[in-house]
XYZ file of C-alpha atoms in Angstrom:
103
model
C -17.934 16.847 -3.939
C -20.311 15.324 -1.497
C -19.324 12.773 -0.137
C -22.189 9.492 1.765
C -20.438 8.232 5.055
C -22.200 5.512 7.097
C -22.342 2.584 8.353
C -22.395 0.795 11.708
C -19.651 2.615 14.624
C -16.828 -0.106 15.513
C -16.236 2.457 19.035
C -18.377 5.953 20.348
C -17.217 8.758 17.704
C -17.017 11.789 19.788
C -18.403 14.851 18.456
C -15.078 15.833 17.970
C -13.891 13.618 15.455
C -13.381 14.952 11.626
C -13.593 13.615 8.834
C -10.210 14.016 6.435
C -10.897 13.058 2.460
C -7.466 13.615 0.245
C -6.690 12.609 -3.439
C -4.806 11.773 -5.563
C -2.624 10.708 -8.499
C -1.937 6.653 -8.636
C 1.259 6.822 -8.484
C 0.539 7.746 -4.735
C 1.672 11.515 -5.228
C -1.244 14.337 -3.709
C -2.994 16.599 -4.986
C -5.715 18.126 -1.325
C -7.901 17.051 0.182
C -9.795 19.082 3.445
C -11.648 18.281 6.602
C -14.803 18.993 7.684
C -16.029 18.056 11.509
C -18.470 14.675 11.566
C -20.896 15.951 14.246
C -21.246 19.248 12.008
C -23.654 18.171 9.579
C -26.768 18.691 12.890
C -26.808 14.646 12.273
C -27.474 13.122 15.817
C -23.335 12.980 17.834
C -22.091 11.658 19.782
C -22.507 8.035 17.808
C -22.644 4.976 19.740
C -20.672 2.013 19.449
C -22.780 0.058 17.254
C -25.348 2.528 16.672
C -25.634 2.778 12.794
C -25.210 6.032 11.096
C -25.793 7.763 7.457
C -24.834 10.856 6.153
C -24.236 13.487 3.374
C -21.224 15.930 3.632
C -19.441 17.925 0.823
C -16.150 19.124 0.344
C -14.412 21.032 -0.846
C -12.944 19.036 -3.685
C -10.108 20.779 -5.882
C -9.925 19.363 -10.359
C -8.747 16.457 -10.872
C -7.691 13.747 -13.677
C -9.002 11.827 -15.211
C -7.539 8.878 -13.155
C -6.629 9.599 -9.212
C -6.970 7.729 -5.773
C -9.845 9.121 -3.025
C -8.973 8.151 0.680
C -12.035 8.845 3.548
C -10.742 8.173 6.489
C -12.879 9.049 9.873
C -11.139 9.969 13.406
C -10.147 11.348 16.173
C -6.398 12.484 18.178
C -8.297 9.067 20.265
C -8.248 6.452 16.366
C -9.309 6.304 13.151
C -13.547 5.401 13.147
C -13.683 3.605 9.775
C -11.505 4.139 6.425
C -12.606 3.717 2.869
C -10.855 4.226 -1.013
C -11.527 3.907 -4.561
C -9.898 4.815 -7.442
C -11.379 6.752 -10.621
C -11.262 5.399 -14.014
C -7.780 2.947 -12.122
C -8.061 -0.707 -12.994
C -7.534 -3.509 -10.753
C -6.050 -4.236 -8.831
C -6.636 -0.446 -6.712
C -3.197 -0.630 -4.344
C -3.566 1.193 -0.760
C -1.639 3.901 -0.723
C 0.562 5.006 2.584
C -1.887 7.789 4.177
C 1.398 10.164 4.772
C 1.587 10.097 1.167
C -1.973 11.622 0.619
C -2.411 13.659 4.153
């Protein structure tokens, strides 16, 4: 699966930051996921606070059902720099599952 990750860095994003993507069922049971080094794509790093970034990353996606949630979290041991969630085939309102259940 290919993801476009873009935004304005809320803080310095170090070179060892990772992007984790988790897939789960609408009942929050995990399906699978993976991670990739955010700075591993050859784009400028580190990203300084206030700078904009736009990256395309490709991760393995497991076979997915017709309805599922996808959650992306960018961070390192110091904290979380950004996150997003989307539902596929899931009607609103989308309830945000616990990150521990997805990863």
